[in-house]
Coordinates of C-alpha atoms in Angstrom, one line a residue:
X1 CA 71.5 47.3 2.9
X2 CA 71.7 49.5 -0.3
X3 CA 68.0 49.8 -0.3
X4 CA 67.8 51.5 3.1
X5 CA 65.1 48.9 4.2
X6 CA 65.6 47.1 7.7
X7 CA 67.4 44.2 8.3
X8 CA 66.5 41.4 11.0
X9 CA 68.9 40.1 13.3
X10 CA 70.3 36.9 12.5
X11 CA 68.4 34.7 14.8
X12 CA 65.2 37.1 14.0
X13 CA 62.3 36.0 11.8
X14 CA 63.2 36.9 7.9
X15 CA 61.7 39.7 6.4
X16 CA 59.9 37.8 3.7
X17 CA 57.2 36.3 6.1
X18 CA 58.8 32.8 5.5
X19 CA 58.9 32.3 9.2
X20 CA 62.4 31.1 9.0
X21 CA 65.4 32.4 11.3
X22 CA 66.7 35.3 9.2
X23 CA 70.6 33.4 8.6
X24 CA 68.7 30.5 7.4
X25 CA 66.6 32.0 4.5
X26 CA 67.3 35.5 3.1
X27 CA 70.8 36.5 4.8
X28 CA 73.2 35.1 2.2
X29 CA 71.1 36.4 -0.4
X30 CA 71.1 39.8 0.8
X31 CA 74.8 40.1 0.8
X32 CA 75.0 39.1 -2.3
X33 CA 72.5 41.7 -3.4
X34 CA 74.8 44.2 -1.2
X35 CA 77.8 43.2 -2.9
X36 CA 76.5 43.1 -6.6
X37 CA 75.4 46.9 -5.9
X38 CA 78.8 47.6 -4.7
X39 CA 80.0 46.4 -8.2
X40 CA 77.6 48.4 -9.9
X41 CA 75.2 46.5 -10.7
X42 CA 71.7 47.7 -11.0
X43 CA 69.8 45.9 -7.8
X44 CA 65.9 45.6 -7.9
X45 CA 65.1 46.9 -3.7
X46 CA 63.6 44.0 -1.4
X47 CA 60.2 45.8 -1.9
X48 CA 60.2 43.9 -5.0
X49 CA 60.4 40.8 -4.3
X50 CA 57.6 38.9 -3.9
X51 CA 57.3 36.9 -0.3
X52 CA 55.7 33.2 -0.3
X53 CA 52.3 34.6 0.8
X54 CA 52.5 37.3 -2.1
X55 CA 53.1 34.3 -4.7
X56 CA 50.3 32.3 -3.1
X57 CA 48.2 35.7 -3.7
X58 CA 49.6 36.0 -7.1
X59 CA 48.3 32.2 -8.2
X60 CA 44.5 32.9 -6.6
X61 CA 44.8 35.9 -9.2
X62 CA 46.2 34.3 -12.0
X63 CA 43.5 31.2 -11.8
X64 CA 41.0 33.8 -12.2
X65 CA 43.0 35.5 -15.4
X66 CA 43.8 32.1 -16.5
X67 CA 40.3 31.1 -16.6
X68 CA 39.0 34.3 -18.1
X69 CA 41.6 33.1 -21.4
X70 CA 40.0 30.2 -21.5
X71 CA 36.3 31.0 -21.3
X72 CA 37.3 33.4 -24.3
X73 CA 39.1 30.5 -26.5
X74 CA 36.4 28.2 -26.4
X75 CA 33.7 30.7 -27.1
X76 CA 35.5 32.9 -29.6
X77 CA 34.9 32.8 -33.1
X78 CA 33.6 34.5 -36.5
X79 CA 30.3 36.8 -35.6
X80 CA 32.1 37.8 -31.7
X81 CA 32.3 41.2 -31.9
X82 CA 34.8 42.5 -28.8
X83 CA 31.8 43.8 -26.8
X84 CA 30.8 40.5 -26.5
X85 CA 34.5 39.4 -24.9
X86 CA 34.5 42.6 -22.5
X87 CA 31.0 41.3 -21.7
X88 CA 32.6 37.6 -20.8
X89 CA 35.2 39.1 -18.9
X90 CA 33.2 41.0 -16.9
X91 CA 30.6 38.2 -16.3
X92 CA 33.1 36.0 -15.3
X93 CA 35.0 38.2 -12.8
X94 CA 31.9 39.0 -10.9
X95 CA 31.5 35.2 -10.8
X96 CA 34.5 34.5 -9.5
X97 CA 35.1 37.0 -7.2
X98 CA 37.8 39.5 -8.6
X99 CA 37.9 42.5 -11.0
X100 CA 39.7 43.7 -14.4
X101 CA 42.7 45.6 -13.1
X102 CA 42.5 47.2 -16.9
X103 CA 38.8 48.8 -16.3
X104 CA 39.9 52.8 -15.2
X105 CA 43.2 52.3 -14.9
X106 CA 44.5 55.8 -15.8
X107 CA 41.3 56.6 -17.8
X108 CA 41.2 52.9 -19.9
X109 CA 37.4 52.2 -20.3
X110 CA 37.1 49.0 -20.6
X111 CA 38.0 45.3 -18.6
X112 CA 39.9 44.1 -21.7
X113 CA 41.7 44.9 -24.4
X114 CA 41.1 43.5 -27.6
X115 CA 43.3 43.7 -30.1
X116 CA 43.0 42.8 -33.9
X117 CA 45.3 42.5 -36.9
X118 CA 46.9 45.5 -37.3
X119 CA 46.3 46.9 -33.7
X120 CA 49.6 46.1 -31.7
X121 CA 47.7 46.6 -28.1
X122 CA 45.5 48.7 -25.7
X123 CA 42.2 47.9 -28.8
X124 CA 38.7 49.3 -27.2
X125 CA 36.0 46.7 -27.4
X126 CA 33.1 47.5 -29.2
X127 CA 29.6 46.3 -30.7
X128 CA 31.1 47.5 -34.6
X129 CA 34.1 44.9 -34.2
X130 CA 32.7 41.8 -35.5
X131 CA 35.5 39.4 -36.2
X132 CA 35.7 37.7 -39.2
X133 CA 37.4 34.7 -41.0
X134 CA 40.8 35.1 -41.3
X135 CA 41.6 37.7 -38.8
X136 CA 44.1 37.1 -35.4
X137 CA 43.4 38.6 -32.3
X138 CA 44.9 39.7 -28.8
X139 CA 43.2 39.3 -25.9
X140 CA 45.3 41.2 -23.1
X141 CA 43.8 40.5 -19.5
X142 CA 44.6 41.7 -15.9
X143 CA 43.2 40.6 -13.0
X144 CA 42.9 42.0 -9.5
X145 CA 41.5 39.1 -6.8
X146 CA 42.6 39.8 -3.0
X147 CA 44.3 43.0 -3.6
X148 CA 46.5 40.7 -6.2
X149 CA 47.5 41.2 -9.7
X150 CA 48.0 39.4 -12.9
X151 CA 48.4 39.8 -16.1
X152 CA 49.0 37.3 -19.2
X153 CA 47.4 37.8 -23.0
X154 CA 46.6 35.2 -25.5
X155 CA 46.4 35.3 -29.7
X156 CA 43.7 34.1 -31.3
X157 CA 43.3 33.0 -35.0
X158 CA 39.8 33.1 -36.2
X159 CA 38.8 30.2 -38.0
X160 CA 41.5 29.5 -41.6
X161 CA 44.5 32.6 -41.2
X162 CA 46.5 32.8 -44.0
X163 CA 50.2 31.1 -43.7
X164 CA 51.4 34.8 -43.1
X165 CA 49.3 35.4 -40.3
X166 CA 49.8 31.8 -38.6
X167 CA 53.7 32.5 -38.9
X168 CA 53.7 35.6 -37.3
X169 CA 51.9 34.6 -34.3
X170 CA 53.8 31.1 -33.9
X171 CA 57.1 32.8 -33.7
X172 CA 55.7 35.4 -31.4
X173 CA 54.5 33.0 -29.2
X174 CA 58.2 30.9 -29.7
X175 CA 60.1 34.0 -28.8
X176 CA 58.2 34.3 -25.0
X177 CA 59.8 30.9 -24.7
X178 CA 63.0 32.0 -25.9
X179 CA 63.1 34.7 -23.3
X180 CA 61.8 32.1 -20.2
X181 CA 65.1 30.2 -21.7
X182 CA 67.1 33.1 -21.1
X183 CA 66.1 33.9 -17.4
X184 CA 68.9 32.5 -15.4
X185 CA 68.9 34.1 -11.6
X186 CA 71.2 36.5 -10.5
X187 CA 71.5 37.3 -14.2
X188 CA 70.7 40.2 -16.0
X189 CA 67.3 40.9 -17.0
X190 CA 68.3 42.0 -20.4
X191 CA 69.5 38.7 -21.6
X192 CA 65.6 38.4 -21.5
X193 CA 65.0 40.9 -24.1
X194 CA 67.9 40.2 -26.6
X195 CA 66.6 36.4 -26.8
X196 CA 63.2 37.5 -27.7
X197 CA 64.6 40.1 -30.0
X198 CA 67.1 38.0 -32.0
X199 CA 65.1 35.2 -32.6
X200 CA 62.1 37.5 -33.9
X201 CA 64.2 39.2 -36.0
X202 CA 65.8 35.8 -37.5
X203 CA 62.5 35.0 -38.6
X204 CA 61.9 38.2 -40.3
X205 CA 59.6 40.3 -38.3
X206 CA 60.6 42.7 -35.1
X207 CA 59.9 43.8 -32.3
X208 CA 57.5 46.7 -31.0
X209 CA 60.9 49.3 -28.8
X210 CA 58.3 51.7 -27.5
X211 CA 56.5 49.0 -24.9
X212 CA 57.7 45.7 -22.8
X213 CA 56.8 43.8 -20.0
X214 CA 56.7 45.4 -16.2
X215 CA 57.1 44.0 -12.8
X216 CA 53.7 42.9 -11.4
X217 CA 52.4 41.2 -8.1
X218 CA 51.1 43.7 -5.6
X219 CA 50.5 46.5 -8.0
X220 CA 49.5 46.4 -11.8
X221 CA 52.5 48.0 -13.3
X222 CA 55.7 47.7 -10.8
X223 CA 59.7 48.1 -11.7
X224 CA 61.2 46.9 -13.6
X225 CA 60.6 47.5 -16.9
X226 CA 61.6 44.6 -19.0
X227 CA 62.3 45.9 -22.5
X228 CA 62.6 43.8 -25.4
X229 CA 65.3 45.3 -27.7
X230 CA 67.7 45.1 -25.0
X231 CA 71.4 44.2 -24.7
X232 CA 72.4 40.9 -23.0
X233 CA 74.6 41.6 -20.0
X234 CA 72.3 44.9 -19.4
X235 CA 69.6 46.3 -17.1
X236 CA 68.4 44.7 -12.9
X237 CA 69.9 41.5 -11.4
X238 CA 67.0 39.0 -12.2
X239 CA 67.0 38.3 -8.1
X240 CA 65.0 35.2 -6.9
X241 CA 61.4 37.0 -5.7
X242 CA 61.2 39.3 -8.8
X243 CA 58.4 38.5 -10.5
X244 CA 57.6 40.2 -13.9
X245 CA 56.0 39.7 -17.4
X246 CA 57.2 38.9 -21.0
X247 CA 55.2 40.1 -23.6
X248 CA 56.6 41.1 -26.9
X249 CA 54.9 43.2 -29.3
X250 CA 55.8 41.4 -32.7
X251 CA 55.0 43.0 -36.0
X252 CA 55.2 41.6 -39.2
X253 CA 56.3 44.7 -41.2
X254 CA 58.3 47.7 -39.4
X255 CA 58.1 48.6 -35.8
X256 CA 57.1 51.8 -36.0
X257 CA 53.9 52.5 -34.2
X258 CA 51.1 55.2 -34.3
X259 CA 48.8 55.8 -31.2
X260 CA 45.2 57.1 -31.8
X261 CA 45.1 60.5 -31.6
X262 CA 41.0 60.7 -30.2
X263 CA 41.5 58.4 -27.6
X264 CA 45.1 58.3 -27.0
X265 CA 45.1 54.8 -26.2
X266 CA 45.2 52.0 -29.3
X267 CA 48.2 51.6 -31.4
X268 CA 48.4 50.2 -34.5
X269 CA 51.3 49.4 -37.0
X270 CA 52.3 52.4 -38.7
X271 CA 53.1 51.2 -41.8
X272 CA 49.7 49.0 -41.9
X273 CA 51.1 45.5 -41.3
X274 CA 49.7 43.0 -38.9
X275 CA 50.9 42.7 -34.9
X276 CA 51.0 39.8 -32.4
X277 CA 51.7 39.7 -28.7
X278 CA 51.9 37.2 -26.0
X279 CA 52.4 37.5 -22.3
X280 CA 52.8 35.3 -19.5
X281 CA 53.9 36.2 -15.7
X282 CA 56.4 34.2 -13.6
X283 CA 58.3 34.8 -10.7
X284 CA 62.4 34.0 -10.8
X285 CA 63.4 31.5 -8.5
X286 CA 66.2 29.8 -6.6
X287 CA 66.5 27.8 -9.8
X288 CA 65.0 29.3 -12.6
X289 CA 61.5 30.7 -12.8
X290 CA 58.2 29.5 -12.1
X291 CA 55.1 30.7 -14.1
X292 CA 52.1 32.2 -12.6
X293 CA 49.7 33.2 -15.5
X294 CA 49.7 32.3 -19.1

């Protein structure tokens, strides 16, 4: 195989842990993967792709995540600062068994980010961010339960948002879907990308080039890296068992960002105007996709 990894003899078990005879459940795939990389192609290895027991992992995770989201959504509102959502998230994941995959993760200080207005992502919680009528807000979580991961983020408008505001974070939301749409297996993974990208930029915002989405599952940030200014016809094979996010940065002005210079962590607009960003998880299938944490 082109990614140096074993394979099992025909009448051996398959190497996904499916318990299946190897010619009855991953063989034919892997020559196809074999001969797409002859082509050319750009092949995500095996190592990627998630087994049934990693998916089964994945969902334990993701309820947790999931569940964090929702806490947050019905208890959110004017007078929350963000130190009372890290708080939440905390509380919760102690309760349930499972841990913020954000907290340390190269030097981050926190279990969540919290992101407002003009912050596009990464946002410190703190006591001094008090949120207040009108504003929208990210909340970006990752979850570790079992030694698996998760990840999915969620916008929230604070009480009345100005049409502006609502606008931006519908269409963000509408262009995740547009990139689900787009996920078609053994396709390329940067179809993805240019569905979220032209429909944000036919409703007059754009999209953030510097960050995208990652593959996800057994570690927090895995290949590939799912960009979302790229080319259809471009990037990995979207092989069933590759499980990655979506998550497009949207800004309503230019998307040009800035990166705090004392912490080296939150980024904001850099010409001042306001961001949105939603992410869900799924895993590409036989058929299409299936979604593991929204």
């Amino acid at each position: 195989m082109f990614d140096g990894l074993p394979v099992p003899g025909r009448n051996d078990e398959c190497w996904c842990g499916s318990g299946k005879k190897y010619k009855k459940c991953h063989a034919r795939a892997d020559e196809r993967m074999d001969a797409l990389y002859e082509a050319g192609e750009e092949m995500p290895p095996r190592s990627l792709l998630k087994t049934p027991a990693d998916i089964e992992g994945i969902k334990a995770s993701a309820a947790v995540n999931m569940g964090v989201l929702d806490y947050v959504g019905e208890h959110i509102g004017p007078g929350v600062s963000t130190a009372d959502i890290n708080r939440w998230v905390e509380e919760y994941m102690a309760e349930h068994g499972a841990v913020s995959a954000d907290l340390n993760y190269e030097g981050y200080p926190y279990s969540v980010c919290t992101s407002i207005n003009g912050v596009i992502c990464h946002g410190f919680p703190c006591e001094e961010d008090v949120l207040q009528e009108g504003d929208i807000i990210n909340v970006d979580m990752s979850t570790i339960k079992d030694g698996y991961y998760s990840d999915s983020s969620r916008m929230y408008c604070i009480g009345e948002v100005s049409p502006e505001r609502k606008k931006l974070v519908e269409v963000c939301h509408e262009s995740v879907q547009k990139g689900l749409d787009a996920i078609k297996p053994w396709g390329h993974l940067g179809d993805v990308g240019a569905a979220v990208n032209e429909y944000v930029k036919a409703n007059g915002f754009s999209v953030v080039r510097e960050y995208g989405g990652h593959g996800i599952g057994v570690e927090f940030h895995e290949e590939p890296f799912v960009s979302f200014v790229s080319e259809p016809g471009t990037g990995p094979i979207m092989v069933p068992g590759l499980c990655f996010t979506i998550e497009p940065m949207v800004n309503a002005g230019a998307p040009d960002i800035t990166t705090d210079e004392d912490n080296g962590w939150i980024v904001r607009t850099a010409d001042g105007s306001d961001s949105a960003q939603w992410e869900v998880q799924l895993v590409v299938t036989d058929d299409g996709y299936e979604l593991l944490s929204w």
